[in-house]
Each structure stands twice: as structure tokens, then as C-alpha cells.
Short mmCIF file of C-alpha atoms in Angstrom, two decimals:
data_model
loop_
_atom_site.label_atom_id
_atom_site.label_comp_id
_atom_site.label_asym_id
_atom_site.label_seq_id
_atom_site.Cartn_x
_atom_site.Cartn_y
_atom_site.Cartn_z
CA UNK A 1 -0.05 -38.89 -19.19
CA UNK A 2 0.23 -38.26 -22.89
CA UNK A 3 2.16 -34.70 -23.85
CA UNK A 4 -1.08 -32.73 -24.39
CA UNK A 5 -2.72 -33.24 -21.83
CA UNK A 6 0.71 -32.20 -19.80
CA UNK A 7 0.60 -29.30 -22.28
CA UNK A 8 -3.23 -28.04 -21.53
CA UNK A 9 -2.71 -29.28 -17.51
CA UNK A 10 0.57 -26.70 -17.67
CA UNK A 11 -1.78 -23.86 -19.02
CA UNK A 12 -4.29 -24.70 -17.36
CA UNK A 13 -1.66 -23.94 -13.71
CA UNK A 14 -0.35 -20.95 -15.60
CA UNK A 15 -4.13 -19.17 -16.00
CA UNK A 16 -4.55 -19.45 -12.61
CA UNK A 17 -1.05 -18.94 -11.14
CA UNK A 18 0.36 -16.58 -13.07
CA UNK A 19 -1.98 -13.90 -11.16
CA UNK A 20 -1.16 -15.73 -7.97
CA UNK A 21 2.25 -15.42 -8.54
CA UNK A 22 1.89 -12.16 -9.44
CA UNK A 23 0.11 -11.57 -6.00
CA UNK A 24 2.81 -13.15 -4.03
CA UNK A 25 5.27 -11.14 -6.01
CA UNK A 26 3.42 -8.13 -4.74
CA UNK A 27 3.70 -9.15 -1.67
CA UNK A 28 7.18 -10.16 -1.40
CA UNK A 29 8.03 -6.80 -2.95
CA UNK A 30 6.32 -5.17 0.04
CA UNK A 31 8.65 -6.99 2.23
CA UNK A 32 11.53 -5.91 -0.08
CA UNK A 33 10.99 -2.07 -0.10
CA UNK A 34 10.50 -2.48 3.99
CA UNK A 35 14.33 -4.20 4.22
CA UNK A 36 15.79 -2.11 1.28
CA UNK A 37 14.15 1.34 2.64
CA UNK A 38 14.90 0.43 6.07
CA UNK A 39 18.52 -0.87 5.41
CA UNK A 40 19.57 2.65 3.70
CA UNK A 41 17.94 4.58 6.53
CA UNK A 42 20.47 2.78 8.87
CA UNK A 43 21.64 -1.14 9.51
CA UNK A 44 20.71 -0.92 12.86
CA UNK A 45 16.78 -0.39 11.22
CA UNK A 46 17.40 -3.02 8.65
CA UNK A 47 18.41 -5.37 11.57
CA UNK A 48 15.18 -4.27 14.01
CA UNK A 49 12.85 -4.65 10.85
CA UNK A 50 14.15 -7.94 10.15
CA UNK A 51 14.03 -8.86 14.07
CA UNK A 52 10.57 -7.57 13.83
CA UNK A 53 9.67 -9.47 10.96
CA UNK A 54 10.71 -12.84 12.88
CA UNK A 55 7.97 -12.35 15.06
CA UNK A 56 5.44 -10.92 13.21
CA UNK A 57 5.28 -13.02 10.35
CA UNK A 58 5.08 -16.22 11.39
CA UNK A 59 2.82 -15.74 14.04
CA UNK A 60 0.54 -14.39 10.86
CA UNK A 61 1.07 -17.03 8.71
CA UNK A 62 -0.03 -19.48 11.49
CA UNK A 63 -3.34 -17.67 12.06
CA UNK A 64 -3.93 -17.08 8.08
CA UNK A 65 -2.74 -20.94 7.43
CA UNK A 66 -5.98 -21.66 8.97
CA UNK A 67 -8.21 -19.82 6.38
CA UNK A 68 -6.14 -21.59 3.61
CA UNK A 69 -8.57 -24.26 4.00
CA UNK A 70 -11.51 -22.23 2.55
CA UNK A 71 -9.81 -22.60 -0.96
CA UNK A 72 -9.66 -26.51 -1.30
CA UNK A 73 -12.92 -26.51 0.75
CA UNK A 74 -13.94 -24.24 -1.61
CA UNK A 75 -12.64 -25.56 -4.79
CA UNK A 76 -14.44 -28.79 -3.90
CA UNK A 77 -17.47 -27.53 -3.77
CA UNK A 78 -16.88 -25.91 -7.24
CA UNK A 79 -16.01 -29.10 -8.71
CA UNK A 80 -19.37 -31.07 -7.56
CA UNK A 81 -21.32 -28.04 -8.62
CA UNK A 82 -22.09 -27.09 -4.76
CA UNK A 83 -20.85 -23.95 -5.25
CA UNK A 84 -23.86 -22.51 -3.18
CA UNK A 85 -22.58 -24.10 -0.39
CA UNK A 86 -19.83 -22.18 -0.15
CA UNK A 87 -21.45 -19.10 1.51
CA UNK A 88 -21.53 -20.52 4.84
CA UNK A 89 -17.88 -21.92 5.33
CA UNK A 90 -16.70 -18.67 4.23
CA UNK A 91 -18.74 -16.59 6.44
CA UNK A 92 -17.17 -19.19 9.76
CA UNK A 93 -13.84 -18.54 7.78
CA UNK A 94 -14.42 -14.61 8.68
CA UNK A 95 -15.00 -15.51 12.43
CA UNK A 96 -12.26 -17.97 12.54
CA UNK A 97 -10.01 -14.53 11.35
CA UNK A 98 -11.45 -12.43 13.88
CA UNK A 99 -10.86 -14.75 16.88
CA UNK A 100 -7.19 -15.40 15.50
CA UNK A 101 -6.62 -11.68 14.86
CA UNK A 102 -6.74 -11.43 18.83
CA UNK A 103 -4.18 -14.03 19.24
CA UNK A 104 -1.59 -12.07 16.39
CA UNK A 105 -1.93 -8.52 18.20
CA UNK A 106 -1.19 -10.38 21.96
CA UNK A 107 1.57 -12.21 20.80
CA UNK A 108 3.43 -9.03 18.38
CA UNK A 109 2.98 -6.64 20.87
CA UNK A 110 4.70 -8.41 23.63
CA UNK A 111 7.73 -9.57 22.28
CA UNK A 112 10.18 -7.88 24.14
CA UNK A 113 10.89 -10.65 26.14
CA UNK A 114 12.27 -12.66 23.45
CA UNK A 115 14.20 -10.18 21.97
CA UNK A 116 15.81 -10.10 25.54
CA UNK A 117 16.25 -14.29 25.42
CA UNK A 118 18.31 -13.63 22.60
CA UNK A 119 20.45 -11.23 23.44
CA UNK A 120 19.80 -9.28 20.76
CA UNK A 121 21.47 -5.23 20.70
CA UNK A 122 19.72 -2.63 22.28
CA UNK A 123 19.40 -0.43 19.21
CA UNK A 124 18.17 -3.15 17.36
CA UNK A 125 15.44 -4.56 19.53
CA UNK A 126 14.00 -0.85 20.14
CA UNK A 127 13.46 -0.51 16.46
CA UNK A 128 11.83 -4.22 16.48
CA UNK A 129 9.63 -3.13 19.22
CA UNK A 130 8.61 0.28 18.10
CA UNK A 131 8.04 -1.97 14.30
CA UNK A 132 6.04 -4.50 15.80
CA UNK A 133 3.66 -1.90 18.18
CA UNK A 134 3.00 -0.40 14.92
CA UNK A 135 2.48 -3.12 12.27
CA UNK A 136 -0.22 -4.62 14.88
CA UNK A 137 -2.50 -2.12 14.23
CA UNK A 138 -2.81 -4.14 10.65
CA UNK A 139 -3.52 -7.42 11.50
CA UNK A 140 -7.37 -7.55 12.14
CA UNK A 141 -7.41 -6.38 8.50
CA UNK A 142 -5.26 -8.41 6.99
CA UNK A 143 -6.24 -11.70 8.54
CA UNK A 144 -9.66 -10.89 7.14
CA UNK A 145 -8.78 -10.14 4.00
CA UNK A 146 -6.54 -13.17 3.31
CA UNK A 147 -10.08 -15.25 4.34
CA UNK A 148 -12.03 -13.12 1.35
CA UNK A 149 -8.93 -13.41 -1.24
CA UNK A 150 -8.42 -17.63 -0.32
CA UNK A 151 -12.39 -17.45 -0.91
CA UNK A 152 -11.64 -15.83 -4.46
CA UNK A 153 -9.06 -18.33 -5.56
CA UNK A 154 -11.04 -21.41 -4.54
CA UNK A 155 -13.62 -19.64 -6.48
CA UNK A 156 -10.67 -19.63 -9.24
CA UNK A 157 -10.93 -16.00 -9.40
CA UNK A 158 -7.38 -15.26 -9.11
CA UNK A 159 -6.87 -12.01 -11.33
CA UNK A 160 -8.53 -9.85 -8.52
CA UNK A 161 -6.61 -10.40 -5.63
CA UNK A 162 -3.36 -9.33 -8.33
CA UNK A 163 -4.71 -6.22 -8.69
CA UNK A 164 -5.70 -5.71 -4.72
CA UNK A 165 -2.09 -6.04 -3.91
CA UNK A 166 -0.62 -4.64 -7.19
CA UNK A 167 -2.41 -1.45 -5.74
CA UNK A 168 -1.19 -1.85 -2.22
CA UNK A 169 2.64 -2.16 -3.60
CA UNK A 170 3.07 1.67 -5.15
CA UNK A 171 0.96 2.57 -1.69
CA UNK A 172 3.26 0.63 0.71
CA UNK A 173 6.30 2.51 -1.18
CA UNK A 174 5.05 5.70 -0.84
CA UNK A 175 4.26 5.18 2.75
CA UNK A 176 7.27 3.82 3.47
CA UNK A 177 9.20 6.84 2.25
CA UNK A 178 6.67 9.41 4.15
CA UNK A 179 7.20 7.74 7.65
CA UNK A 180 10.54 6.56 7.14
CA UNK A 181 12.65 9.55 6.23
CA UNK A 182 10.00 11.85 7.41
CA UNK A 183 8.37 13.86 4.45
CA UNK A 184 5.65 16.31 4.04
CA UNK A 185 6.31 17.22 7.61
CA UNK A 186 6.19 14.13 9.56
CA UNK A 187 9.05 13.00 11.89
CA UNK A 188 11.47 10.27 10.43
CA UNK A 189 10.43 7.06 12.08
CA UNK A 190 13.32 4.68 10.51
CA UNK A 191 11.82 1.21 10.86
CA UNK A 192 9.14 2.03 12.99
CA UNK A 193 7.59 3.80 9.60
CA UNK A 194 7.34 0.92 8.08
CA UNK A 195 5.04 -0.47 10.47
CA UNK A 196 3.08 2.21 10.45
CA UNK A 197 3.01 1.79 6.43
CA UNK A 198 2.10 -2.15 6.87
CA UNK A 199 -0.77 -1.57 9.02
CA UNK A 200 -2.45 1.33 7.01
CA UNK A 201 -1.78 -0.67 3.67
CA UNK A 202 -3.30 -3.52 5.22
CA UNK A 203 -7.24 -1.48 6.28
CA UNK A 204 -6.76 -0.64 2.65
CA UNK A 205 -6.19 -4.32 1.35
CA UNK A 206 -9.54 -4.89 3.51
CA UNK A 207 -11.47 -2.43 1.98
CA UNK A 208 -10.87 -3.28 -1.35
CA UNK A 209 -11.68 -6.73 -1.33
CA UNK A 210 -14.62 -5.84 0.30
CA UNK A 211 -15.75 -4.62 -3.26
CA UNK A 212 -15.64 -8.19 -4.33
CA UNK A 213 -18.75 -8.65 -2.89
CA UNK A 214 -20.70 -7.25 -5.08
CA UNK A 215 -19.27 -9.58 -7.89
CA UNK A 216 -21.14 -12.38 -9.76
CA UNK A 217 -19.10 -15.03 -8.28
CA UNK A 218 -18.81 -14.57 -4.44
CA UNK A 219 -23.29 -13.49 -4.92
CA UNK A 220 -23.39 -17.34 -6.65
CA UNK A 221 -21.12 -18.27 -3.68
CA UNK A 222 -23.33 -16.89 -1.45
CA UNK A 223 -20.93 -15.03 1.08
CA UNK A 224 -22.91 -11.77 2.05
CA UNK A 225 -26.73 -13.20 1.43
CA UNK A 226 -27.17 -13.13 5.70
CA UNK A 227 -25.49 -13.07 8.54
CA UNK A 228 -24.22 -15.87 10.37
CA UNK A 229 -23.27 -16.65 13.99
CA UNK A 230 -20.36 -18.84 14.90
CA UNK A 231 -20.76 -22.74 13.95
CA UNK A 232 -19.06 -25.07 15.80
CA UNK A 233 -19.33 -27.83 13.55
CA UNK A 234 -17.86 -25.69 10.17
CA UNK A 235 -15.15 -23.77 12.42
CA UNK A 236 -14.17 -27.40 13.55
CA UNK A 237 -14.03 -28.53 9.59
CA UNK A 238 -12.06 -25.26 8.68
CA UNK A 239 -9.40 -25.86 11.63
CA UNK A 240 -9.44 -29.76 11.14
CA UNK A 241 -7.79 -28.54 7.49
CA UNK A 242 -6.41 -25.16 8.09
CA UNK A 243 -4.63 -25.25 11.38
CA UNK A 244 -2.09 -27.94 9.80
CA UNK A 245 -1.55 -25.86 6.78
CA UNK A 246 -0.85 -22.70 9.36
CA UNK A 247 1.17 -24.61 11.49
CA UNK A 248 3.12 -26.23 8.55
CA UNK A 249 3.85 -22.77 7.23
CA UNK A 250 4.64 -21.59 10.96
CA UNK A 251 7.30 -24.54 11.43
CA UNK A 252 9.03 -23.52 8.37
CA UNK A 253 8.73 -19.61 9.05
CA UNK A 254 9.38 -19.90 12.64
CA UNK A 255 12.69 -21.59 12.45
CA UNK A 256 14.37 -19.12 10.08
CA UNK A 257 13.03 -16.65 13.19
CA UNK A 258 14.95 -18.85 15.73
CA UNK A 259 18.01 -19.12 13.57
CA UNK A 260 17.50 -15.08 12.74
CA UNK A 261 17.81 -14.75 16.68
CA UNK A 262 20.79 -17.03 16.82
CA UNK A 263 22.54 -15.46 13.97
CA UNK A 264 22.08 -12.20 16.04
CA UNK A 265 24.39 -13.02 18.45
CA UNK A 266 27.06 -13.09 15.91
CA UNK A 267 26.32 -8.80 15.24
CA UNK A 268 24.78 -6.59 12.96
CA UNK A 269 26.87 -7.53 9.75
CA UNK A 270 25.73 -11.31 10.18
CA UNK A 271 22.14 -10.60 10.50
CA UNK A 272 21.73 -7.90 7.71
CA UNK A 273 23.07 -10.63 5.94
CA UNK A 274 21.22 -13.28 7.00
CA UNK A 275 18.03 -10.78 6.43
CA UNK A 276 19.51 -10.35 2.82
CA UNK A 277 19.75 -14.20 1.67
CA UNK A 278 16.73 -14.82 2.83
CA UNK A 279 15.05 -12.01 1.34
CA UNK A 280 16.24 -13.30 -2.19
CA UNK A 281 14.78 -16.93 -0.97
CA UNK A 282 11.63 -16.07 -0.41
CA UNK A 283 11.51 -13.87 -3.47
CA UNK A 284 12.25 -16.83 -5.53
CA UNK A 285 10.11 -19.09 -3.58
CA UNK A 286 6.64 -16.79 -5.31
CA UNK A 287 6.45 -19.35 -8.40
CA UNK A 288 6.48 -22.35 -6.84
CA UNK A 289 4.27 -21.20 -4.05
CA UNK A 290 2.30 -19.97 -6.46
CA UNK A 291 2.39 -23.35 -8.61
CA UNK A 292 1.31 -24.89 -5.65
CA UNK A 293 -1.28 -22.55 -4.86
CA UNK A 294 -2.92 -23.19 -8.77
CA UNK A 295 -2.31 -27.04 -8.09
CA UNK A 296 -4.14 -27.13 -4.42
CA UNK A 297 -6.97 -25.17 -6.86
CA UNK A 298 -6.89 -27.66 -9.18
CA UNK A 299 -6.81 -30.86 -7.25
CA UNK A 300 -9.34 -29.55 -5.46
CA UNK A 301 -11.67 -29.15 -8.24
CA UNK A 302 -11.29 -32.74 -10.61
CA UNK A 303 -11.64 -34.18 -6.53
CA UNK A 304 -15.30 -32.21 -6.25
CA UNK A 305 -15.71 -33.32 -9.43
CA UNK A 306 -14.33 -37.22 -8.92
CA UNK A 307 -11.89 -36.85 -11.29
CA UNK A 308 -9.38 -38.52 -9.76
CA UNK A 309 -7.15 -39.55 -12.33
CA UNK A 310 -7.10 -35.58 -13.47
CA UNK A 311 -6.28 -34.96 -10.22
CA UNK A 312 -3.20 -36.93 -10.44
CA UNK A 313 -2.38 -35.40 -13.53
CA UNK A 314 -2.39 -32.03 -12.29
CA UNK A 315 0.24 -33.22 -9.31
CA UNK A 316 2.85 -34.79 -11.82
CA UNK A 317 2.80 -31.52 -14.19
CA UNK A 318 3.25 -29.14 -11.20
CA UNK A 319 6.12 -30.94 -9.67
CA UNK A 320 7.57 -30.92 -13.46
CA UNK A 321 7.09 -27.45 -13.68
CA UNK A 322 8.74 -26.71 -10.20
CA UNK A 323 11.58 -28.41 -10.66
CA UNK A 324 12.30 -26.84 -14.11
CA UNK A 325 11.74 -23.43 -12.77
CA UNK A 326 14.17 -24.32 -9.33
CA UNK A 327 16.93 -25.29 -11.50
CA UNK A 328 17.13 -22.46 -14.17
CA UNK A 329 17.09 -19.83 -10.54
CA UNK A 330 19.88 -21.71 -9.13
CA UNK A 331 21.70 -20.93 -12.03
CA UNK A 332 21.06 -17.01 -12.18
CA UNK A 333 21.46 -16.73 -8.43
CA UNK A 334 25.31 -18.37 -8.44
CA UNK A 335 26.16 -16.37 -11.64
CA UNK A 336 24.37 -13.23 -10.80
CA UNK A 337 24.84 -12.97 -6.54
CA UNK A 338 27.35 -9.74 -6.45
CA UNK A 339 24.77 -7.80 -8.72
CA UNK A 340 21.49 -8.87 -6.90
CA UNK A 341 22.77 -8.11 -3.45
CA UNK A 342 23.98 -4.20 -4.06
CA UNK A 343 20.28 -3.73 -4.12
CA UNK A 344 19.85 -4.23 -0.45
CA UNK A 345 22.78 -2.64 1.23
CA UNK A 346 25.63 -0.39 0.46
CA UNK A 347 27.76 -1.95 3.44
CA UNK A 348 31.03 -3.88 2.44
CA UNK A 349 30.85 -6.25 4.67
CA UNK A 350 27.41 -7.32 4.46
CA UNK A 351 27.13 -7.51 0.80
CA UNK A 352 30.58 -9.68 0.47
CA UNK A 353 28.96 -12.12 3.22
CA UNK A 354 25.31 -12.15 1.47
CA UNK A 355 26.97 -12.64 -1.68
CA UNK A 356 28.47 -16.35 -0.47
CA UNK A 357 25.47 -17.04 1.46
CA UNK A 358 23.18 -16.85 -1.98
CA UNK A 359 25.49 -19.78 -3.43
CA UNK A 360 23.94 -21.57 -0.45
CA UNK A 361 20.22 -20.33 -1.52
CA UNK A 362 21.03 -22.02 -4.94
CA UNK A 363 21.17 -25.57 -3.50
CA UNK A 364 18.19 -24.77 -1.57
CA UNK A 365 15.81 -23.76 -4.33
CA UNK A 366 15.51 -27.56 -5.49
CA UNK A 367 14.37 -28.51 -2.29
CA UNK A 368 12.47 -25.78 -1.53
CA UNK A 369 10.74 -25.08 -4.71
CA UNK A 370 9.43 -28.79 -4.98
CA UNK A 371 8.28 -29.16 -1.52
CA UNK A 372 6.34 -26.18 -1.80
CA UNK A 373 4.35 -27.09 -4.76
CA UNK A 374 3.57 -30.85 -3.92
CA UNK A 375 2.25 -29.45 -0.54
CA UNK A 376 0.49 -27.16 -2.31
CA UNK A 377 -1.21 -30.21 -4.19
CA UNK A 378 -1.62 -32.47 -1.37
CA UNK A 379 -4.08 -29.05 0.26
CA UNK A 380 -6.18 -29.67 -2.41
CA UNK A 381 -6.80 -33.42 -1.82
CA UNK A 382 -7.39 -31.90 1.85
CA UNK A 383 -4.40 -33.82 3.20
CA UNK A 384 -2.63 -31.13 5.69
CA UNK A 385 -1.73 -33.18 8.55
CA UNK A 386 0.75 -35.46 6.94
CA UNK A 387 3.10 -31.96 5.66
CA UNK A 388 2.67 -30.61 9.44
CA UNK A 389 4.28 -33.62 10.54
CA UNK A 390 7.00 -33.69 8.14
CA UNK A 391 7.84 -30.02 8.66
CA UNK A 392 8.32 -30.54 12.14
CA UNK A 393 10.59 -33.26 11.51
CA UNK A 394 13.02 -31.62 8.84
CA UNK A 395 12.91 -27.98 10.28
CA UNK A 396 13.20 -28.25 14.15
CA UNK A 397 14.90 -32.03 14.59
CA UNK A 398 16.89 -31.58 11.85
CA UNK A 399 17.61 -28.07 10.72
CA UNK A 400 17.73 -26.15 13.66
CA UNK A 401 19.94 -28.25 15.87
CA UNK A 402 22.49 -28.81 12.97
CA UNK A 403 22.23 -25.38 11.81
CA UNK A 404 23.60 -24.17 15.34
CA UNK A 405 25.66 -26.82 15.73
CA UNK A 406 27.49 -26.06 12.33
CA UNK A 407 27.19 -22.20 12.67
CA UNK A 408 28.37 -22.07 16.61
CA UNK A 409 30.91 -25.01 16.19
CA UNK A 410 29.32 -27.05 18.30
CA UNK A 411 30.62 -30.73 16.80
CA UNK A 412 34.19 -29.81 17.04
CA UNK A 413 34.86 -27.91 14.28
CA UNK A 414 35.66 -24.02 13.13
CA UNK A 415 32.31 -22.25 13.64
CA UNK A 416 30.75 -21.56 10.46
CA UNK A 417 28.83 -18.50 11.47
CA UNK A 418 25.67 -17.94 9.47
CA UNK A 419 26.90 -20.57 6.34
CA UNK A 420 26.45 -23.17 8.96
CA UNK A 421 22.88 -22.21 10.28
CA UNK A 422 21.89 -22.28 5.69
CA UNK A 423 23.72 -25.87 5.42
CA UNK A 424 21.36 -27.30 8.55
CA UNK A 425 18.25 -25.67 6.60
CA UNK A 426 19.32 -27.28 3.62
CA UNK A 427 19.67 -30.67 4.49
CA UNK A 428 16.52 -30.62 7.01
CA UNK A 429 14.54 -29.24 4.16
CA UNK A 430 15.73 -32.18 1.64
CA UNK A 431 13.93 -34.60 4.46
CA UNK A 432 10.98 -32.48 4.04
CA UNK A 433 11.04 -32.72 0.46
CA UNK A 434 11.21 -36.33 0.00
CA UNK A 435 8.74 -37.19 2.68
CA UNK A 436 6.25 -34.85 1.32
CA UNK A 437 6.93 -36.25 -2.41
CA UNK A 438 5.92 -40.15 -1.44
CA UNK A 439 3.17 -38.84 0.68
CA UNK A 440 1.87 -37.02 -2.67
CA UNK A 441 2.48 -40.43 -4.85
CA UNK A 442 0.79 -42.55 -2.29
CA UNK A 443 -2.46 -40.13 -1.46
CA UNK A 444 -2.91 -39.34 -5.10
CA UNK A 445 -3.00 -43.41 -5.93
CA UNK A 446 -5.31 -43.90 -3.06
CA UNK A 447 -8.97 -43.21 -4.09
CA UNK A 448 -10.27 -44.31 -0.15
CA UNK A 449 -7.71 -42.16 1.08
CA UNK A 450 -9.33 -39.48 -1.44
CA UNK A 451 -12.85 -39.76 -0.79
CA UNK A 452 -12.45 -39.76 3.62
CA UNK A 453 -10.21 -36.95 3.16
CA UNK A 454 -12.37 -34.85 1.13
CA UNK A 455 -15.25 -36.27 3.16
CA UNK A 456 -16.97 -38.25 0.82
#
């Protein structure tokens, strides 16, 4: 691929991802002003908000993995100039929400038992609890608003969903500070407040979106022209893609929940750590996700529009631009770690321990940051079940035995605590990395692969 064409492919990703990165930076800032807000309340809150988090989240991004599909499926469409077509996979996309929304609110609100597996302390599992019983309230919502916004971005409309959560950021703050420390006479609710902040943020997320529409694009899309009862034949097409992009993302999610409960055991200090380092990951992971995201929209289209070779194209300048992005992070996050963690926690201990552990986070951007964007091509090609695999391989036969076996000093050696349980991640997500990178080569070179994937 000649230079310009890398050069209009690269602004081509950054037109659409810059608003999704923007979006996932919203996000991930919610997430930050729950641990930061929660972890100055008390650390026994920032520990039960994190606990809480390792339930809730994953078992959400499982469920809302599945509606994923609607933006390659989507996309496709847009690229063969079907785009009418649309109307009716997004409409079994809203059912598909509903019926998982039932699944989230079953699983969140009875956790308590594996809190109890865990061993985890009293004070913090009562916060998770009262956290979890709160946040649940949110979920219908949200699950159906992540179906309209994937909708929107296969639609490559990704500046409105920006602004949907750019609003719900200054709204998740404020709530967060009402039910938290208790102001304008409400009761200080610690981390439970910030469940109750999540779940009203996320009605208003809902409504919002639901303005959309009303909009040119989703009327052309068709979304709202009737009413549609569930289809067995497009729900089995939407799950068929999306459930091994939600269970990819659950694998991956899930074990830094297992390891959370593991590094429990070692006491407060270790897992407002733990919470800490992996904060800053994911904060750093919104560009590449986001890369990905712009490349799955991407792929998706030149496929729709058998463009295969553009296809490619898009794939190659992605990974370039992930890599060059991981590399410059790892730098500020080993020269600037004592600076970025003061902004969690004012506890000695924990900020000398999340301080080391970021040096670890710097190795695992390369990994990380790659992986996530060549997955996020392969989605738009349609080709999900090859990833699921793969995480499943690198995460829980890999990372989460050595992890424990490394952190609890299981081989022999000195335990080493929570750096042990980041090495195991480290090296189980290079296996990840590598297998999803050939798999990306060999289904972008493939153009029967292509056309029974995207069912041609």
C-alpha cells in the first residue's frame, strides 16, 4: 500500500474514531470518578466498588458483546447500498437486549455468594452488595442503548453517541457527589451512591438516544418504520456474530474479576491497588479500542461493498497506528507513574504499590493495544469465533493459572503478590496477540473465507 493511501486510510480511522474514542473516554471517565470518589470517601468503598465492578461489568459486556454485531452487520449493508435493510436486524437487536437485560439483573443481584467463595472482608463485600443492588436498576437501559448507539456507528454516525455520553459524564459526577457524601439533604451512601448514580445516568443515556430516531439516517435505516416481533432466524444471525464478540470481551473482563477476587485475599492495600493499575489500563486501552472500533466500521463497509483489497488496507494501517500509539503510552506511564497514581488515592501504601504495578501496565500496552484493534478488524469481516477461542486460550489457560501461581508462590518461589497475578496477564495476553494477528493476515488474504463469513 502506497503512503497516501496509508495517509487518507489513517484519516479516514481518525473521522470516525476520534468520536469513538472520545465516547469510550467518556465512559472510562465514568468509571474513574466512581473509584476516585469512592476511594476518598473510604478504601473500604473503593475496594467494594471495585469488587462490585468485577461482577457487574463483565457480565454487561457479555450481554452488550452480542449487539456488537449490529455494527459490522450493519456496516455491510451500508457498503452494498442495503442500507434499508438494516431496520429489521436492529429492531431483533432491541429484543435480543431486552431478553439479555433479564439475565444481567439475575446474575448482579445475587452475587453474594461469590463474594463469600472468595473470602473477601465483610466491610468490603457489603458495600459491593449494596453497589451492585443499586447499579441493576440501570441495566435494562443501558443494554438498550448500547444496541441503538452500535446501530449509529455501523451507520458511521459516530459524533452522536460522543455527545450522549459527553452529557452523561458532568451528570454521573454530580450524582456521584449527591449520593456519595450525601448533599442537598440526602444520606451519604459511600459506594452504594454510585450505583445509584450509574443506574439513573444510564435511563438518561436511553432517553437520549432515543432522539436519534428522528434523524435522517436511522429513518433511511429504517429502525422505527413498524413494529416487529421476535425473529428467530435474525436473532440467530445477530448471536451467531455477537455472542463470540460478548464472550471474547467477557473472557478478557472476567479474568481480571477472578484475579481481582484472588488479589483480595492478600487485603485492602493490594486490591485498591490492583483496582488502581487497572484503572489506568483500561483508560489507555480507549484508542485502540476505539481504532478497532473505526476499523471493524471500515472493514465492514469496502466488504459490503467487495472491496476487498481496501479492506485489507484498512487492517494494516490500524495495526500501524496501534502500535505507534502503545509504544509512545508505555513511555509516559514508566516516566510519569508516581504523578498519575496520587489521583486515585491519598494512602501511602497503595499509591507506592500502584506506582510499581503501572511499570507492569507499560509492557502490557503493546500487547494489549494491538490485540484490541486487529480484533476490532477481524468484527468487521464478521469473523468473531476465531478471537473467542483465542481469548480463552491466553486468559484462562494461560494467564490465570500463572498469574496465581506467580502471585501465591505456587512454583516454589517468594510469592509475588499482585506483580505476579500482572506478569501471568502479560504473557497470556502476548498468546492472544499473536494468534489473533495471523488469524487477521490469513482471513484478510482469503476472499472465500470473506464472502461465507459475511454471507455472500
Amino acid at each position: 500500500m502506497s503512503r497516501s493511501l496509508q495517509l487518507a486510510e489513517a484519516k479516514a480511522l481518525f473521522r470516525l474514531g476520534a468520536p469513538m474514542a472520545a465516547t469510550q473516554f467518556f465512559i472510562m471517565a465514568m468509571g474513574f470518578l466512581d473509584t476516585a470518589m469512592a476511594g476518598h470517601y473510604a478504601s473500604t468503598d473503593l475496594a467494594g466498588v471495585a469488587l462490585g465492578g468485577n461482577i457487574y461489568w463483565p457480565t454487561f459486556m457479555l450481554c452488550s458483546g452480542v449487539t456488537m454485531a449490529l455494527t459490522p452487520m450493519v456496516a455491510q449493508l451500508r457498503g452494498a447500498n442495503r442500507v434499508n435493510e438494516s431496520g429489521a436486524i436492529v429492531r431483533q437487536g432491541l429484543w435480543a437486549s431486552a431478553f439479555a437485560a433479564v439475565f444481567c439483573v439475575l446474575i448482579v443481584i445475587n452475587a453474594e455468594p461469590l463474594f463469600a467463595l472468595a473470602g473477601v472482608e465483610a466491610g468490603a463485600t457489603d458495600v459491593a452488595l449494596r453497589y451492585l443492588k443499586a447499579a441493576a436498576w440501570g441495566m435494562p437501559a443501558v443494554l438498550l442503548y448500547v444496541a441503538l448507539r452500535y446501530t449509529s456507528e455501523g451507520l458511521g454516525k459516530t459524533l452522536p453517541p460522543m455527545l450522549i455520553a459527553g452529557t452523561a459524564l458532568p451528570l454521573n459526577g454530580l450524582l456521584n457527589w449527591i449520593f456519595i457524601y450525601g448533599e442537598f439533604g440526602f444520606p451519604a451512601l459511600g459506594g452504594e451512591g454510585c450505583g445509584w448514580a450509574t443506574a439513573i445516568v444510564m435511563w438518561c443515556e436511553l432517553g437520549m438516544i432515543s432522539l436519534l430516531l428522528r434523524t435522517s439516517f436511522f429513518k433511511a435505516a429504517g429502525v422505527s418504520e413498524r413494529f416487529d416481533w421476535p425473529n428467530l432466524a435474525i436473532l440467530k444471525s445477530i448471536f451467531r456474530i455477537g455472542l463470540p464478540i460478548g464472550a471474547t470481551v467477557f473472557l478478557e473482563m472476567m479474568v481480571f474479576s477472578v484475579i481481582g477476587f484472588m488479589v483480595a485475599s492478600l487485603g485492602v492495600v493490594s486490591v485498591a491497588a490492583y483496582s488502581i493499575a487497572g484503572n489506568v489500563n483500561w483508560a489507555t486501552y480507549v484508542i485502540p479500542m476505539s481504532i478497532g472500533g473505526a476499523a471493524s466500521i471500515r472493514v465492514g463497509y469496502f466488504v459490503g461493498a467487495g472491496d476487498y483489497e481496501q479492506s485489507r488496507n484498512v487492517a494494516k494501517t490500524a495495526f500501524a497506528l496501534s502500535l505507534s500509539y502503545a509504544l509512545v503510552v508505555s513511555a509516559i506511564l514508566i516516566f510519569g507513574r508516581e504523578s498519575i497514581v496520587t489521583i486515585y488515592s491519598n494512602d501511602p501504601e497503595v499509591l507506592t504499590l500502584a506506582a510499581t504495578l503501572l511499570i507492569f501496565i507499560a509492557v502490557y500496552q503493546i500487547v494489549d493495544d494491538t490485540q484490541a484493534t486487529m480484533i476490532g478488524a477481524l468484527r468487521g469481516y464478521k469473523d468473531t469465533r476465531a478471537p473467542m477461542l483465542y481469548s480463552l486460550l491466553g486468559y484462562w489457560v494461560v494467564a490465570m493459572p500463572l498469574g496465581a501461581a506467580l502471585g501465591f508462590g505456587w512454583l516454589g518461589y517468594e510469592p509475588w503478590g499482585v506483580y505476579g497475578f500482572w506478569a501471568g496477564l502479560t504473557i497470556g495476553l502476548s498468546i492472544v496477540a499473536v494468534c489473533v494477528g495471523v488469524r487477521l493476515l490469513r482471513t484478510s488474504r482469503n476472499d472465500s473465507r470473506i464472502q461465507a463469513l459475511s454471507g455472500a
